[in-house]
């Protein structure tokens, strides 16, 4: 979970801050963390398992949609590609919410809490 949180925060930090801002996205670490996270889908608590699965699915779908929105040629996104990127980031944001929900459930249900806090970007 800590690796997935760190990679999700890192990927989100590469998000463009404004329309038409040129950024380089590297979701390689996130995709690796998602592959590993899929191995841990048998959590004993059903609500935690649901939040965990939703986080994985949403982060994966959002990242893929953002990557697919990259311009085919040139450096400027078309309006359609920009809309696709916005949808992808929205899905990614939903994945972050689900990941936070899964982490909170692990803490409440099993007393598990990562230390130090992996959500703090200073650790990268």
PDB file of C-alpha atoms in Angstrom:
ATOM      1  CA  UNK A   1       0.000   0.000   0.000  1.00  0.00           C
ATOM      2  CA  UNK A   2       2.818   2.400   0.843  1.00  0.00           C
ATOM      3  CA  UNK A   3       4.420   1.903  -2.580  1.00  0.00           C
ATOM      4  CA  UNK A   4       1.098   2.463  -4.324  1.00  0.00           C
ATOM      5  CA  UNK A   5       0.440   5.638  -2.324  1.00  0.00           C
ATOM      6  CA  UNK A   6       3.923   6.991  -3.056  1.00  0.00           C
ATOM      7  CA  UNK A   7       3.638   6.267  -6.776  1.00  0.00           C
ATOM      8  CA  UNK A   8       0.119   7.729  -6.983  1.00  0.00           C
ATOM      9  CA  UNK A   9       1.281  10.943  -5.270  1.00  0.00           C
ATOM     10  CA  UNK A  10       4.312  11.079  -7.563  1.00  0.00           C
ATOM     11  CA  UNK A  11       2.153  10.605 -10.671  1.00  0.00           C
ATOM     12  CA  UNK A  12      -0.306  13.233  -9.480  1.00  0.00           C
ATOM     13  CA  UNK A  13       2.518  15.720  -8.931  1.00  0.00           C
ATOM     14  CA  UNK A  14       3.232  15.552 -12.685  1.00  0.00           C
ATOM     15  CA  UNK A  15      -0.285  16.718 -13.465  1.00  0.00           C
ATOM     16  CA  UNK A  16      -0.482  19.920 -15.516  1.00  0.00           C
ATOM     17  CA  UNK A  17      -1.361  22.941 -13.425  1.00  0.00           C
ATOM     18  CA  UNK A  18      -3.033  24.885 -16.221  1.00  0.00           C
ATOM     19  CA  UNK A  19      -4.624  24.360 -19.615  1.00  0.00           C
ATOM     20  CA  UNK A  20      -2.098  23.894 -22.385  1.00  0.00           C
ATOM     21  CA  UNK A  21       0.768  23.340 -19.920  1.00  0.00           C
ATOM     22  CA  UNK A  22       3.305  20.938 -21.398  1.00  0.00           C
ATOM     23  CA  UNK A  23       4.275  18.170 -18.973  1.00  0.00           C
ATOM     24  CA  UNK A  24       6.090  14.881 -19.145  1.00  0.00           C
ATOM     25  CA  UNK A  25       4.232  12.046 -17.464  1.00  0.00           C
ATOM     26  CA  UNK A  26       5.905   8.937 -16.167  1.00  0.00           C
ATOM     27  CA  UNK A  27       3.439   6.369 -14.904  1.00  0.00           C
ATOM     28  CA  UNK A  28       5.958   3.501 -15.025  1.00  0.00           C
ATOM     29  CA  UNK A  29       6.379   3.307 -11.256  1.00  0.00           C
ATOM     30  CA  UNK A  30       2.636   3.583 -10.757  1.00  0.00           C
ATOM     31  CA  UNK A  31       1.934   0.742 -13.194  1.00  0.00           C
ATOM     32  CA  UNK A  32       4.486  -1.445 -11.390  1.00  0.00           C
ATOM     33  CA  UNK A  33       2.903  -0.585  -8.016  1.00  0.00           C
ATOM     34  CA  UNK A  34      -0.568  -1.363  -9.401  1.00  0.00           C
ATOM     35  CA  UNK A  35       0.624  -4.763 -10.644  1.00  0.00           C
ATOM     36  CA  UNK A  36       1.956  -5.551  -7.184  1.00  0.00           C
ATOM     37  CA  UNK A  37      -1.182  -4.200  -5.486  1.00  0.00           C
ATOM     38  CA  UNK A  38      -3.348  -6.584  -7.518  1.00  0.00           C
ATOM     39  CA  UNK A  39      -1.616  -9.476  -5.745  1.00  0.00           C
ATOM     40  CA  UNK A  40      -3.159  -8.325  -2.450  1.00  0.00           C
ATOM     41  CA  UNK A  41      -6.833  -8.464  -3.366  1.00  0.00           C
ATOM     42  CA  UNK A  42      -7.857 -10.988  -0.722  1.00  0.00           C
ATOM     43  CA  UNK A  43      -8.202  -8.638   2.236  1.00  0.00           C
ATOM     44  CA  UNK A  44     -10.343 -10.253   4.956  1.00  0.00           C
ATOM     45  CA  UNK A  45     -12.658  -7.263   5.477  1.00  0.00           C
ATOM     46  CA  UNK A  46     -15.155  -6.901   2.571  1.00  0.00           C
ATOM     47  CA  UNK A  47     -15.460  -3.094   2.788  1.00  0.00           C
ATOM     48  CA  UNK A  48     -11.693  -2.659   2.846  1.00  0.00           C
ATOM     49  CA  UNK A  49     -11.348  -5.084  -0.059  1.00  0.00           C
ATOM     50  CA  UNK A  50     -13.963  -3.113  -2.027  1.00  0.00           C
ATOM     51  CA  UNK A  51     -12.165   0.208  -1.427  1.00  0.00           C
ATOM     52  CA  UNK A  52      -8.804  -1.383  -2.293  1.00  0.00           C
ATOM     53  CA  UNK A  53     -10.124  -2.887  -5.540  1.00  0.00           C
ATOM     54  CA  UNK A  54     -11.822   0.376  -6.506  1.00  0.00           C
ATOM     55  CA  UNK A  55      -8.584   2.297  -5.892  1.00  0.00           C
ATOM     56  CA  UNK A  56      -6.601  -0.063  -8.098  1.00  0.00           C
ATOM     57  CA  UNK A  57      -9.186  -0.019 -10.895  1.00  0.00           C
ATOM     58  CA  UNK A  58      -9.670   3.762 -10.822  1.00  0.00           C
ATOM     59  CA  UNK A  59      -5.961   4.621 -10.650  1.00  0.00           C
ATOM     60  CA  UNK A  60      -5.241   2.245 -13.515  1.00  0.00           C
ATOM     61  CA  UNK A  61      -8.123   3.463 -15.690  1.00  0.00           C
ATOM     62  CA  UNK A  62      -7.353   7.121 -14.995  1.00  0.00           C
ATOM     63  CA  UNK A  63      -3.656   6.775 -15.769  1.00  0.00           C
ATOM     64  CA  UNK A  64      -4.358   4.885 -18.994  1.00  0.00           C
ATOM     65  CA  UNK A  65      -6.875   7.499 -20.121  1.00  0.00           C
ATOM     66  CA  UNK A  66      -4.407  10.312 -19.408  1.00  0.00           C
ATOM     67  CA  UNK A  67      -1.693   8.479 -21.330  1.00  0.00           C
ATOM     68  CA  UNK A  68      -4.063   7.822 -24.227  1.00  0.00           C
ATOM     69  CA  UNK A  69      -4.868  11.536 -24.395  1.00  0.00           C
ATOM     70  CA  UNK A  70      -1.325  12.414 -25.470  1.00  0.00           C
ATOM     71  CA  UNK A  71      -1.277  14.078 -28.888  1.00  0.00           C
ATOM     72  CA  UNK A  72      -0.703  11.716 -31.790  1.00  0.00           C
ATOM     73  CA  UNK A  73       1.472  14.277 -33.528  1.00  0.00           C
ATOM     74  CA  UNK A  74       3.048  17.445 -32.192  1.00  0.00           C
ATOM     75  CA  UNK A  75       2.937  18.815 -28.693  1.00  0.00           C
ATOM     76  CA  UNK A  76      -0.519  20.415 -28.579  1.00  0.00           C
ATOM     77  CA  UNK A  77      -3.562  18.439 -27.461  1.00  0.00           C
ATOM     78  CA  UNK A  78      -6.729  18.728 -29.479  1.00  0.00           C
ATOM     79  CA  UNK A  79      -9.863  19.746 -27.570  1.00  0.00           C
ATOM     80  CA  UNK A  80     -10.935  16.085 -27.615  1.00  0.00           C
ATOM     81  CA  UNK A  81      -7.585  14.948 -26.196  1.00  0.00           C
ATOM     82  CA  UNK A  82      -7.711  17.660 -23.531  1.00  0.00           C
ATOM     83  CA  UNK A  83     -11.205  16.498 -22.536  1.00  0.00           C
ATOM     84  CA  UNK A  84      -9.986  12.929 -22.383  1.00  0.00           C
ATOM     85  CA  UNK A  85      -7.103  13.992 -20.137  1.00  0.00           C
ATOM     86  CA  UNK A  86      -9.524  15.793 -17.805  1.00  0.00           C
ATOM     87  CA  UNK A  87     -11.706  12.687 -17.588  1.00  0.00           C
ATOM     88  CA  UNK A  88      -8.631  10.576 -16.894  1.00  0.00           C
ATOM     89  CA  UNK A  89      -7.465  12.868 -14.091  1.00  0.00           C
ATOM     90  CA  UNK A  90     -10.982  12.837 -12.626  1.00  0.00           C
ATOM     91  CA  UNK A  91     -10.941   9.026 -12.570  1.00  0.00           C
ATOM     92  CA  UNK A  92      -7.429   9.142 -11.087  1.00  0.00           C
ATOM     93  CA  UNK A  93      -8.697  11.509  -8.349  1.00  0.00           C
ATOM     94  CA  UNK A  94     -11.476   9.034  -7.558  1.00  0.00           C
ATOM     95  CA  UNK A  95      -8.782   6.362  -7.239  1.00  0.00           C
ATOM     96  CA  UNK A  96      -6.899   8.543  -4.753  1.00  0.00           C
ATOM     97  CA  UNK A  97     -10.115   8.903  -2.702  1.00  0.00           C
ATOM     98  CA  UNK A  98     -10.640   5.135  -2.761  1.00  0.00           C
ATOM     99  CA  UNK A  99      -7.016   4.534  -1.774  1.00  0.00           C
ATOM    100  CA  UNK A 100      -7.409   6.909   1.181  1.00  0.00           C
ATOM    101  CA  UNK A 101     -10.631   5.097   2.135  1.00  0.00           C
ATOM    102  CA  UNK A 102      -8.850   1.721   2.011  1.00  0.00           C
ATOM    103  CA  UNK A 103      -6.004   3.054   4.135  1.00  0.00           C
ATOM    104  CA  UNK A 104      -8.471   4.491   6.680  1.00  0.00           C
ATOM    105  CA  UNK A 105     -10.350   1.184   6.845  1.00  0.00           C
ATOM    106  CA  UNK A 106      -7.108  -0.737   7.397  1.00  0.00           C
ATOM    107  CA  UNK A 107      -6.326   1.606  10.260  1.00  0.00           C
ATOM    108  CA  UNK A 108      -9.814   1.404  11.835  1.00  0.00           C
ATOM    109  CA  UNK A 109     -10.359  -2.302  11.274  1.00  0.00           C
ATOM    110  CA  UNK A 110      -6.882  -3.734  11.846  1.00  0.00           C
ATOM    111  CA  UNK A 111      -4.941  -0.931  13.550  1.00  0.00           C
ATOM    112  CA  UNK A 112      -2.546  -0.665  10.605  1.00  0.00           C
ATOM    113  CA  UNK A 113      -1.099   2.758   9.877  1.00  0.00           C
ATOM    114  CA  UNK A 114       2.013   3.363   7.770  1.00  0.00           C
ATOM    115  CA  UNK A 115       4.774   5.342   9.410  1.00  0.00           C
ATOM    116  CA  UNK A 116       5.942   7.764   8.198  1.00  0.00           C
ATOM    117  CA  UNK A 117       2.911   9.082   6.341  1.00  0.00           C
ATOM    118  CA  UNK A 118       3.347   8.061   2.662  1.00  0.00           C
ATOM    119  CA  UNK A 119       1.011  10.873   1.499  1.00  0.00           C
ATOM    120  CA  UNK A 120       3.618  13.496   2.286  1.00  0.00           C
ATOM    121  CA  UNK A 121       5.451  14.371  -0.926  1.00  0.00           C
ATOM    122  CA  UNK A 122       8.677  15.264   0.895  1.00  0.00           C
ATOM    123  CA  UNK A 123       9.590  11.581   0.999  1.00  0.00           C
ATOM    124  CA  UNK A 124      10.254  11.492  -2.737  1.00  0.00           C
TER     125      UNK A 124
END
